[in-house]
Amino acid sequence: AQSVSQHNHHVILSEAASLELGCNYSYGGTVNLFWYVQYPGQHLQLLLKYFSGDPLVKGIKGFEAEFIKSKFSFNLRKPSVQWSDTAEYFCAVKIWGSGNTGKLIFGQGTTLQVKP
Amino acid sequence: DAGVTQSPTHLIKTRGQHVTLRCSPISGHKSVSWYQQVLGQGPQFIFQYYEKEERGRGNFPDRFSARQFPNYSSELNVNALLLGDSALYLCASSLTGTDSYEQYFGPGTRLTVT
């Protein structure tokens, strides 16, 4: 079965530290890739997405992610985190093909805590 | 423009009861998907509807059902509630059901089954 794995369940960083959250998926076909963020008390919001083209995609609030097809990975990065980045981050994959009508498969999420 | 709206915000039900959750998509969006998010986990896909037809179903029992109305709003129904159904139920809308359009999520309905 297709799955998405996020390597870090809970990450604690100090402000200005660099961030990298890992995401791997298990599917050999065509995929669309997403990172969603859920700030405390708010709903899921799209951070960035990859559909095709340049594998390095930039999102909102200084986040970027790189799609490495050979590694089935889509890691999220930010050079310098802020306290306001404290949130839960979800990697999600949309799989195309028979029987997969665009449903999103989510990883289990990574809780990021940024200390001021 | 208004985002995806869901009602109610919170709900407490007893085992064995049934529940109806409602979702209104973003104006112009014709596809609605439902997800269940249990505490500490990522959302799990339940259903997708597009143009009032079911286009996808996740690994959930038949106690779960849904429908989409002509105005593209949607209802999720859960019968014979179990304690394990306690979760945040998320609705997401997108322009179409099968194209490469991102899904926009609503705030969710927090269901507690006692």
Coordinates of N, CA and C in Angstrom, one line a residue:
Chain A
A1 N 0.9 -1.2 0.0 CA 0.0 0.0 0.0 C 0.9 1.2 0.0
Q2 N 0.4 2.3 -0.6 CA 1.1 3.5 -0.7 C 1.2 4.1 0.7
S3 N 2.3 4.7 1.0 CA 2.4 5.4 2.4 C 3.4 6.6 2.3
V4 N 3.3 7.4 3.3 CA 4.1 8.6 3.4 C 4.7 8.5 4.8
S5 N 6.0 8.7 4.9 CA 6.7 8.6 6.1 C 7.5 9.9 6.4
Q6 N 7.2 10.4 7.6 CA 7.9 11.6 8.1 C 8.9 11.2 9.2
H7 N 10.1 11.5 9.0 CA 11.1 10.9 9.9 C 11.1 11.4 11.3
N8 N 10.8 12.7 11.4 CA 10.9 13.4 12.7 C 9.5 13.6 13.3
H9 N 9.2 13.1 14.5 CA 7.9 13.3 15.1 C 7.9 14.6 15.8
H10 N 9.0 15.0 16.5 CA 9.0 16.2 17.3 C 10.4 16.8 17.2
V11 N 10.4 18.0 16.7 CA 11.7 18.8 16.5 C 11.6 20.0 17.4
I12 N 12.7 20.3 18.1 CA 12.8 21.5 18.9 C 14.0 22.2 18.4
L13 N 13.8 23.5 18.0 CA 14.9 24.3 17.5 C 14.9 25.7 18.2
S14 N 16.0 26.3 18.2 CA 16.1 27.7 18.7 C 15.9 28.6 17.5
E15 N 15.4 29.8 17.8 CA 15.2 30.8 16.7 C 16.5 31.0 15.9
A16 N 16.4 31.2 14.6 CA 17.5 31.4 13.7 C 18.2 30.1 13.3
A17 N 17.8 29.0 13.9 CA 18.4 27.7 13.5 C 17.8 27.3 12.1
S18 N 18.5 26.4 11.4 CA 18.0 26.0 10.1 C 17.1 24.7 10.4
L19 N 16.2 24.5 9.5 CA 15.2 23.4 9.6 C 15.3 22.5 8.4
E20 N 15.2 21.3 8.6 CA 15.0 20.3 7.5 C 14.1 19.2 8.1
L21 N 12.9 19.0 7.5 CA 12.0 17.9 7.8 C 12.0 16.9 6.7
G22 N 12.2 15.7 7.0 CA 12.2 14.6 6.0 C 10.9 14.1 5.7
C23 N 10.7 13.7 4.4 CA 9.5 13.1 4.0 C 9.8 12.1 2.8
N24 N 9.4 10.9 3.0 CA 9.5 9.9 2.0 C 8.2 9.2 1.7
Y25 N 8.0 8.8 0.4 CA 6.8 8.1 0.0 C 7.1 6.8 -0.7
S26 N 6.2 6.0 -0.7 CA 6.4 4.7 -1.3 C 5.4 4.5 -2.4
Y27 N 5.8 4.9 -3.6 CA 5.0 4.7 -4.9 C 5.9 5.0 -6.0
G28 N 5.9 4.2 -7.0 CA 6.8 4.4 -8.1 C 6.3 5.2 -9.3
G29 N 5.0 5.6 -9.3 CA 4.4 6.2 -10.4 C 4.4 7.8 -10.2
T30 N 3.5 8.4 -10.9 CA 3.3 9.8 -10.9 C 2.7 10.3 -9.6
V31 N 3.3 11.3 -9.0 CA 2.8 11.9 -7.8 C 2.8 13.4 -7.8
N32 N 1.9 14.0 -7.1 CA 2.0 15.4 -6.7 C 2.4 15.4 -5.2
L33 N 3.1 16.4 -4.8 CA 3.7 16.5 -3.5 C 3.3 17.8 -2.8
F34 N 3.0 17.7 -1.5 CA 2.5 18.9 -0.8 C 3.2 18.9 0.6
W35 N 3.3 20.1 1.1 CA 3.5 20.3 2.6 C 2.4 21.2 3.1
Y36 N 1.8 20.7 4.1 CA 0.7 21.5 4.8 C 1.2 21.8 6.2
V37 N 0.8 23.0 6.7 CA 1.1 23.4 8.1 C -0.2 23.6 8.9
Q38 N -0.1 23.3 10.1 CA -1.3 23.5 11.0 C -0.8 24.3 12.2
Y39 N -1.0 25.6 12.3 CA -0.6 26.4 13.4 C -1.6 26.1 14.5
P40 N -1.1 26.3 15.8 CA -2.0 26.1 16.9 C -3.4 26.7 16.8
G41 N -4.4 26.0 16.9 CA -5.8 26.5 16.8 C -6.3 26.9 15.4
Q42 N -5.5 26.6 14.4 CA -5.9 26.9 13.1 C -6.0 25.7 12.2
H43 N -6.6 25.9 11.0 CA -6.8 24.7 10.1 C -5.6 24.5 9.2
L44 N -5.5 23.4 8.6 CA -4.5 23.0 7.7 C -4.4 24.1 6.6
Q45 N -3.1 24.5 6.3 CA -2.9 25.5 5.3 C -1.8 24.9 4.4
L46 N -1.9 25.2 3.1 CA -0.9 24.7 2.1 C 0.4 25.6 2.2
L47 N 1.5 25.0 2.5 CA 2.8 25.7 2.5 C 3.4 25.7 1.1
L48 N 3.5 24.6 0.4 CA 4.0 24.6 -0.9 C 3.6 23.3 -1.6
K49 N 3.8 23.2 -2.9 CA 3.4 22.1 -3.7 C 4.3 21.8 -4.8
Y50 N 4.4 20.6 -5.3 CA 5.2 20.2 -6.4 C 4.3 19.4 -7.4
F51 N 4.2 19.9 -8.6 CA 3.4 19.1 -9.6 C 4.3 18.6 -10.7
S52 N 5.2 19.5 -11.2 CA 6.1 19.1 -12.2 C 7.1 20.3 -12.4
G53 N 8.2 20.0 -13.2 CA 9.1 21.1 -13.5 C 10.3 21.1 -12.5
D54 N 10.7 22.3 -12.2 CA 11.8 22.5 -11.2 C 11.6 21.7 -9.9
P55 N 12.5 20.8 -9.6 CA 12.2 20.0 -8.4 C 12.4 20.8 -7.1
L56 N 13.0 22.0 -7.2 CA 13.1 22.9 -6.0 C 12.0 23.9 -6.0
V57 N 11.1 23.8 -5.1 CA 9.9 24.6 -5.0 C 9.9 25.5 -3.8
K58 N 9.5 26.7 -4.0 CA 9.4 27.7 -2.9 C 8.0 27.9 -2.5
G59 N 7.8 28.0 -1.2 CA 6.5 28.3 -0.7 C 6.4 29.6 0.1
I60 N 5.3 29.6 0.9 CA 5.1 30.8 1.7 C 6.1 30.9 2.9
K61 N 6.3 32.0 3.4 CA 7.0 32.2 4.7 C 8.4 31.7 4.7
G62 N 9.0 31.7 3.5 CA 10.4 31.4 3.4 C 10.7 29.9 3.3
F63 N 9.7 29.0 3.2 CA 9.9 27.6 3.2 C 10.2 27.2 1.7
E64 N 11.0 26.1 1.6 CA 11.2 25.5 0.3 C 11.3 24.0 0.5
A65 N 11.1 23.3 -0.6 CA 11.2 21.8 -0.6 C 11.9 21.3 -1.9
E66 N 12.6 20.2 -1.8 CA 13.2 19.6 -2.9 C 12.7 18.2 -3.2
F67 N 12.2 18.0 -4.4 CA 11.8 16.7 -4.8 C 12.9 15.9 -5.4
I68 N 13.3 14.8 -4.8 CA 14.3 14.0 -5.4 C 13.7 12.6 -5.7
K69 N 13.4 12.5 -7.0 CA 12.6 11.4 -7.5 C 13.3 10.0 -7.2
S70 N 14.6 10.0 -7.3 CA 15.4 8.7 -7.2 C 15.3 8.3 -5.7
K71 N 15.1 9.2 -4.8 CA 15.0 8.9 -3.4 C 13.6 8.9 -2.9
F72 N 12.6 9.1 -3.7 CA 11.2 9.2 -3.3 C 11.1 10.1 -2.1
S73 N 11.8 11.3 -2.2 CA 11.8 12.2 -1.0 C 11.3 13.6 -1.4
F74 N 10.8 14.3 -0.4 CA 10.3 15.7 -0.6 C 10.5 16.4 0.7
N75 N 11.8 16.7 1.0 CA 12.1 17.3 2.3 C 11.9 18.8 2.3
L76 N 11.4 19.3 3.5 CA 11.1 20.7 3.7 C 12.2 21.4 4.4
R77 N 12.5 22.6 3.9 CA 13.7 23.3 4.5 C 13.3 24.8 4.7
K78 N 14.0 25.3 5.7 CA 13.9 26.8 6.0 C 15.2 27.2 6.6
P79 N 15.9 28.2 6.0 CA 17.3 28.5 6.5 C 17.3 29.1 7.9
S80 N 16.2 29.8 8.3 CA 16.3 30.4 9.7 C 14.8 30.4 10.2
V81 N 14.6 29.6 11.2 CA 13.2 29.5 11.7 C 12.9 30.7 12.7
Q82 N 11.6 31.0 12.8 CA 11.1 32.0 13.8 C 10.2 31.3 14.8
W83 N 10.0 32.0 15.9 CA 9.1 31.4 16.9 C 7.7 31.2 16.3
S84 N 7.3 32.0 15.4 CA 6.0 31.9 14.8 C 5.9 30.7 13.8
D85 N 7.0 30.0 13.6 CA 6.9 28.7 12.8 C 6.5 27.5 13.7
T86 N 6.3 27.7 14.9 CA 5.9 26.6 15.8 C 4.5 26.1 15.3
A87 N 4.5 24.9 14.9 CA 3.3 24.3 14.3 C 3.5 22.8 14.1
E88 N 2.5 22.2 13.5 CA 2.6 20.8 13.0 C 2.7 20.8 11.5
Y89 N 3.6 20.1 11.0 CA 3.8 20.0 9.6 C 3.5 18.7 9.0
F90 N 2.8 18.6 7.9 CA 2.4 17.4 7.3 C 2.8 17.3 5.8
C91 N 3.4 16.2 5.5 CA 3.8 16.0 4.1 C 2.6 15.1 3.5
A92 N 2.3 15.4 2.3 CA 1.2 14.7 1.7 C 1.5 14.4 0.2
V93 N 1.0 13.3 -0.3 CA 1.2 12.8 -1.6 C -0.1 12.6 -2.3
K94 N -0.3 13.0 -3.5 CA -1.4 12.7 -4.3 C -1.0 11.7 -5.4
I95 N -1.6 10.6 -5.4 CA -1.1 9.5 -6.4 C -2.1 9.4 -7.5
W96 N -1.6 9.4 -8.7 CA -2.4 9.3 -9.9 C -2.4 7.9 -10.4
G97 N -3.5 7.5 -10.9 CA -3.6 6.1 -11.5 C -4.9 5.5 -11.2
S98 N -5.2 4.3 -11.7 CA -6.4 3.7 -11.6 C -6.8 3.5 -10.1
G99 N -8.0 3.9 -9.7 CA -8.4 3.7 -8.4 C -7.9 4.7 -7.4
N100 N -7.1 5.7 -7.9 CA -6.6 6.7 -7.0 C -7.0 8.1 -7.6
T101 N -8.3 8.4 -7.2 CA -8.8 9.6 -7.8 C -8.4 10.9 -7.1
G102 N -7.1 11.1 -7.0 CA -6.6 12.3 -6.4 C -6.7 12.4 -4.9
K103 N -6.8 11.3 -4.3 CA -6.8 11.4 -2.8 C -5.5 11.8 -2.3
L104 N -5.4 12.5 -1.2 CA -4.2 12.8 -0.5 C -3.8 11.7 0.5
I105 N -2.6 11.3 0.5 CA -2.1 10.4 1.6 C -1.1 11.2 2.4
F106 N -1.4 11.3 3.7 CA -0.6 12.2 4.6 C 0.4 11.3 5.4
G107 N 1.5 12.0 5.7 CA 2.4 11.4 6.8 C 1.8 11.7 8.1
Q108 N 2.4 11.2 9.2 CA 1.9 11.3 10.5 C 2.1 12.6 11.2
G109 N 2.9 13.5 10.5 CA 3.1 14.8 11.0 C 4.4 15.0 11.8
T110 N 4.9 16.2 11.8 CA 6.1 16.6 12.6 C 5.7 17.8 13.4
T111 N 5.8 17.7 14.7 CA 5.6 18.9 15.6 C 6.9 19.7 15.7
L112 N 6.9 20.9 15.3 CA 8.0 21.8 15.4 C 7.8 22.8 16.5
Q113 N 8.7 22.8 17.4 CA 8.7 23.8 18.5 C 9.9 24.7 18.4
V114 N 9.7 26.0 18.2 CA 10.8 26.9 18.1 C 10.9 27.7 19.4
K115 N 12.0 27.7 20.0 CA 12.2 28.4 21.3 C 12.7 29.8 21.0
P116 N 12.1 30.8 21.6 CA 12.6 32.2 21.4 C 14.0 32.4 22.0
Chain B
D1 N -12.9 36.2 -0.2 CA -13.7 35.1 -0.4 C -13.7 34.1 0.8
A2 N -14.8 33.5 1.1 CA -14.9 32.6 2.3 C -14.2 31.4 1.9
G3 N -13.6 30.8 2.9 CA -12.9 29.5 2.7 C -13.9 28.4 2.9
V4 N -13.4 27.2 3.1 CA -14.2 26.0 3.4 C -14.8 26.2 4.7
T5 N -16.1 26.0 4.8 CA -16.7 26.1 6.1 C -17.3 24.7 6.5
Q6 N -17.3 24.4 7.8 CA -17.8 23.2 8.3 C -18.7 23.4 9.6
S7 N -19.7 22.6 9.7 CA -20.5 22.7 10.9 C -20.9 21.3 11.3
P8 N -21.2 21.1 12.7 CA -20.8 22.1 13.7 C -19.3 22.1 14.0
T9 N -18.9 22.9 14.9 CA -17.5 23.0 15.2 C -17.1 21.8 16.2
H10 N -17.9 21.6 17.1 CA -17.7 20.5 18.1 C -19.0 19.7 18.2
L11 N -18.9 18.5 18.6 CA -20.0 17.6 18.7 C -19.7 16.5 19.7
I12 N -20.6 16.2 20.6 CA -20.4 15.1 21.5 C -21.6 14.2 21.3
K13 N -21.3 12.9 21.1 CA -22.3 11.9 20.8 C -22.0 10.7 21.7
T14 N -23.0 9.8 21.8 CA -22.9 8.6 22.6 C -22.8 7.4 21.7
R15 N -22.1 6.4 22.1 CA -21.9 5.2 21.3 C -23.2 4.7 20.8
G16 N -23.3 4.3 19.5 CA -24.5 3.8 18.9 C -25.3 4.8 18.2
Q17 N -25.1 6.1 18.5 CA -25.8 7.1 17.8 C -25.3 7.4 16.4
H18 N -25.9 8.2 15.7 CA -25.4 8.6 14.4 C -25.2 10.1 14.4
V19 N -24.3 10.5 13.4 CA -24.0 11.9 13.3 C -23.9 12.4 11.9
T20 N -24.3 13.6 11.7 CA -24.2 14.2 10.3 C -23.3 15.5 10.4
L21 N -22.3 15.5 9.6 CA -21.4 16.6 9.5 C -21.5 17.3 8.2
R22 N -21.4 18.6 8.2 CA -21.7 19.4 7.0 C -20.5 20.2 6.5
C23 N -20.4 20.4 5.2 CA -19.3 21.1 4.6 C -19.7 21.9 3.5
S24 N -19.3 23.2 3.4 CA -19.5 24.0 2.2 C -18.2 24.4 1.6
P25 N -18.0 24.0 0.3 CA -16.7 24.3 -0.3 C -16.5 25.7 -0.7
I26 N -15.3 26.1 -1.1 CA -15.0 27.4 -1.6 C -15.9 27.6 -2.8
S27 N -16.4 28.8 -3.0 CA -17.2 29.1 -4.1 C -16.5 28.8 -5.4
G28 N -17.2 28.0 -6.3 CA -16.6 27.6 -7.6 C -15.9 26.3 -7.6
H29 N -15.6 25.8 -6.4 CA -15.1 24.4 -6.2 C -16.2 23.4 -6.3
K30 N -15.8 22.3 -7.1 CA -16.9 21.3 -7.4 C -16.5 20.0 -6.7
S31 N -15.4 19.9 -6.1 CA -15.0 18.6 -5.5 C -14.8 18.8 -4.0
V32 N -15.3 17.8 -3.3 CA -15.2 17.8 -1.8 C -14.6 16.5 -1.4
S33 N -13.7 16.6 -0.5 CA -13.1 15.3 0.1 C -13.3 15.4 1.6
W34 N -13.4 14.2 2.2 CA -13.5 14.1 3.7 C -12.3 13.3 4.2
Y35 N -11.8 13.8 5.4 CA -10.7 13.1 6.0 C -11.0 13.0 7.5
Q36 N -10.4 12.0 8.1 CA -10.5 11.8 9.6 C -9.1 12.0 10.1
Q37 N -9.0 12.8 11.1 CA -7.7 13.0 11.8 C -7.8 12.6 13.2
V38 N -7.2 11.5 13.6 CA -7.1 11.1 15.0 C -5.9 11.8 15.6
L39 N -6.1 12.1 16.9 CA -5.0 12.9 17.6 C -3.7 12.2 17.4
G40 N -2.7 13.0 17.0 CA -1.3 12.5 16.9 C -1.0 11.9 15.5
Q41 N -2.0 11.9 14.6 CA -1.8 11.3 13.3 C -2.1 12.2 12.2
G42 N -1.7 11.9 11.0 CA -2.1 12.7 9.9 C -3.5 12.3 9.4
P43 N -4.1 13.2 8.7 CA -5.5 13.0 8.2 C -5.5 11.7 7.3
Q44 N -6.6 10.9 7.4 CA -6.9 9.7 6.6 C -8.0 10.0 5.7
F45 N -7.9 9.7 4.4 CA -8.9 9.9 3.4 C -10.1 9.0 3.7
I46 N -11.3 9.6 3.6 CA -12.5 8.9 3.8 C -13.3 8.8 2.4
F47 N -13.6 9.9 1.9 CA -14.4 10.0 0.6 C -13.9 11.2 -0.2
Q48 N -14.2 11.1 -1.5 CA -14.1 12.2 -2.4 C -15.3 12.2 -3.3
Y49 N -15.9 13.4 -3.4 CA -17.1 13.6 -4.3 C -16.8 14.7 -5.3
Y50 N -17.2 14.4 -6.5 CA -17.0 15.4 -7.6 C -18.3 15.4 -8.4
E51 N -18.9 16.6 -8.6 CA -20.1 16.7 -9.4 C -21.2 15.7 -8.9
K52 N -21.3 15.6 -7.6 CA -22.3 14.8 -6.9 C -22.1 13.3 -7.0
E53 N -21.0 12.9 -7.5 CA -20.7 11.4 -7.6 C -19.5 11.1 -6.7
E54 N -19.6 9.9 -6.1 CA -18.5 9.4 -5.3 C -17.3 9.0 -6.3
R55 N -16.2 9.6 -6.1 CA -15.0 9.3 -7.0 C -13.9 8.6 -6.3
G56 N -14.0 8.5 -5.0 CA -13.0 7.7 -4.2 C -13.5 7.4 -2.8
R57 N -13.0 6.3 -2.3 CA -13.4 5.9 -1.0 C -12.2 5.3 -0.3
G58 N -12.0 5.7 0.9 CA -10.9 5.1 1.7 C -11.3 3.9 2.4
N59 N -10.4 3.4 3.3 CA -10.6 2.2 4.0 C -11.4 2.4 5.3
F60 N -12.6 2.7 5.1 CA -13.5 3.0 6.2 C -14.7 2.1 6.1
P61 N -15.3 1.7 7.2 CA -16.5 0.7 7.2 C -17.7 1.4 6.6
D62 N -18.7 0.6 6.2 CA -19.9 1.1 5.6 C -20.7 2.0 6.5
R63 N -20.4 2.0 7.8 CA -21.0 2.9 8.7 C -20.8 4.4 8.3
F64 N -19.8 4.6 7.5 CA -19.5 5.9 7.0 C -20.1 6.1 5.6
S65 N -20.8 7.2 5.4 CA -21.4 7.5 4.1 C -21.4 9.0 3.9
A66 N -21.5 9.4 2.6 CA -21.5 10.8 2.3 C -22.3 11.1 1.1
R67 N -22.6 12.3 0.9 CA -23.2 12.7 -0.4 C -22.9 14.2 -0.7
Q68 N -23.1 14.6 -1.9 CA -22.8 15.9 -2.3 C -24.1 16.4 -3.0
F69 N -24.4 17.7 -2.7 CA -25.7 18.3 -3.2 C -25.4 19.1 -4.4
P70 N -26.5 19.5 -5.1 CA -26.3 20.3 -6.3 C -25.5 21.6 -6.2
N71 N -25.5 22.1 -5.0 CA -24.7 23.4 -4.7 C -23.3 23.0 -4.3
Y72 N -22.9 21.7 -4.4 CA -21.6 21.2 -4.1 C -21.3 21.1 -2.7
S73 N -22.2 21.5 -1.8 CA -22.0 21.2 -0.4 C -22.1 19.7 -0.1
S74 N -21.6 19.3 1.1 CA -21.5 17.9 1.3 C -21.9 17.5 2.7
E75 N -22.4 16.3 2.9 CA -22.6 15.8 4.3 C -21.8 14.5 4.4
L76 N -21.3 14.3 5.6 CA -20.7 13.0 6.0 C -21.6 12.5 7.1
N77 N -22.0 11.3 7.0 CA -22.8 10.6 7.9 C -22.1 9.4 8.5
V78 N -22.2 9.2 9.8 CA -21.6 8.1 10.5 C -22.6 7.5 11.4
N79 N -22.9 6.2 11.1 CA -23.9 5.5 11.9 C -23.2 4.6 13.0
A80 N -24.0 4.2 14.0 CA -23.6 3.3 15.0 C -22.2 3.7 15.5
L81 N -22.1 4.9 16.1 CA -20.8 5.5 16.5 C -20.1 4.6 17.5
L82 N -18.8 4.5 17.3 CA -17.9 3.8 18.2 C -17.0 4.8 18.9
L83 N -16.4 4.4 20.0 CA -15.5 5.3 20.7 C -14.3 5.7 19.8
G84 N -13.9 4.8 18.9 CA -12.8 5.0 18.0 C -13.1 6.0 16.9
D85 N -14.4 6.4 16.8 CA -14.7 7.4 15.8 C -14.4 8.8 16.3
S86 N -14.0 8.9 17.5 CA -13.7 10.2 18.0 C -12.4 10.8 17.3
A87 N -12.6 11.9 16.7 CA -11.6 12.5 15.8 C -12.0 13.9 15.4
L88 N -11.0 14.5 14.6 CA -11.3 15.7 13.9 C -11.6 15.3 12.5
Y89 N -12.8 15.7 12.0 CA -13.2 15.4 10.7 C -13.0 16.6 9.8
L90 N -12.2 16.5 8.8 CA -11.8 17.6 7.9 C -12.5 17.5 6.6
C91 N -12.9 18.6 6.1 CA -13.4 18.7 4.7 C -12.5 19.5 3.9
A92 N -12.2 19.1 2.7 CA -11.4 19.8 1.8 C -12.1 20.0 0.4
S93 N -11.9 21.2 -0.2 CA -12.5 21.4 -1.5 C -11.4 21.7 -2.5
S94 N -11.7 21.4 -3.7 CA -10.8 21.7 -4.8 C -11.6 22.0 -6.1
L95 N -11.0 22.6 -7.1 CA -11.7 23.0 -8.2 C -12.4 21.8 -8.9
T96 N -11.6 20.8 -9.2 CA -12.1 19.6 -9.8 C -11.6 18.4 -9.0
G97 N -12.0 17.2 -9.4 CA -11.7 16.0 -8.6 C -10.4 15.3 -9.1
T98 N -10.1 15.5 -10.3 CA -9.0 14.7 -10.8 C -7.8 15.5 -11.4
D99 N -7.9 16.8 -11.5 CA -6.8 17.5 -12.0 C -5.8 17.9 -10.9
S100 N -4.8 18.5 -11.3 CA -3.7 18.8 -10.4 C -4.0 20.1 -9.7
Y101 N -5.1 20.1 -8.9 CA -5.4 21.3 -8.1 C -5.3 20.9 -6.7
E102 N -4.7 21.9 -5.9 CA -4.6 21.6 -4.5 C -5.9 21.6 -3.8
Q103 N -5.9 21.0 -2.6 CA -7.1 20.9 -1.8 C -7.0 21.9 -0.7
Y104 N -8.1 22.6 -0.4 CA -8.1 23.6 0.7 C -9.0 23.0 1.8
F105 N -8.4 23.1 3.0 CA -9.1 22.5 4.1 C -9.9 23.4 5.0
G106 N -11.0 22.9 5.5 CA -11.8 23.7 6.5 C -11.2 23.5 7.9
P107 N -11.9 24.1 8.9 CA -11.4 24.1 10.2 C -11.7 22.7 10.9
G108 N -12.6 22.0 10.4 CA -12.9 20.6 10.9 C -14.0 20.7 11.9
T109 N -14.5 19.5 12.2 CA -15.5 19.2 13.2 C -14.9 18.3 14.2
R110 N -14.8 18.7 15.5 CA -14.3 17.8 16.5 C -15.4 16.9 17.0
L111 N -15.4 15.6 16.8 CA -16.4 14.7 17.2 C -15.8 13.9 18.4
T112 N -16.6 13.9 19.5 CA -16.2 13.1 20.7 C -17.3 12.1 20.9
V113 N -17.0 10.9 21.0 CA -18.0 9.8 21.2 C -17.7 9.3 22.6
T114 N -18.7 9.3 23.5 CA -18.6 8.8 24.8 C -19.4 7.5 25.1

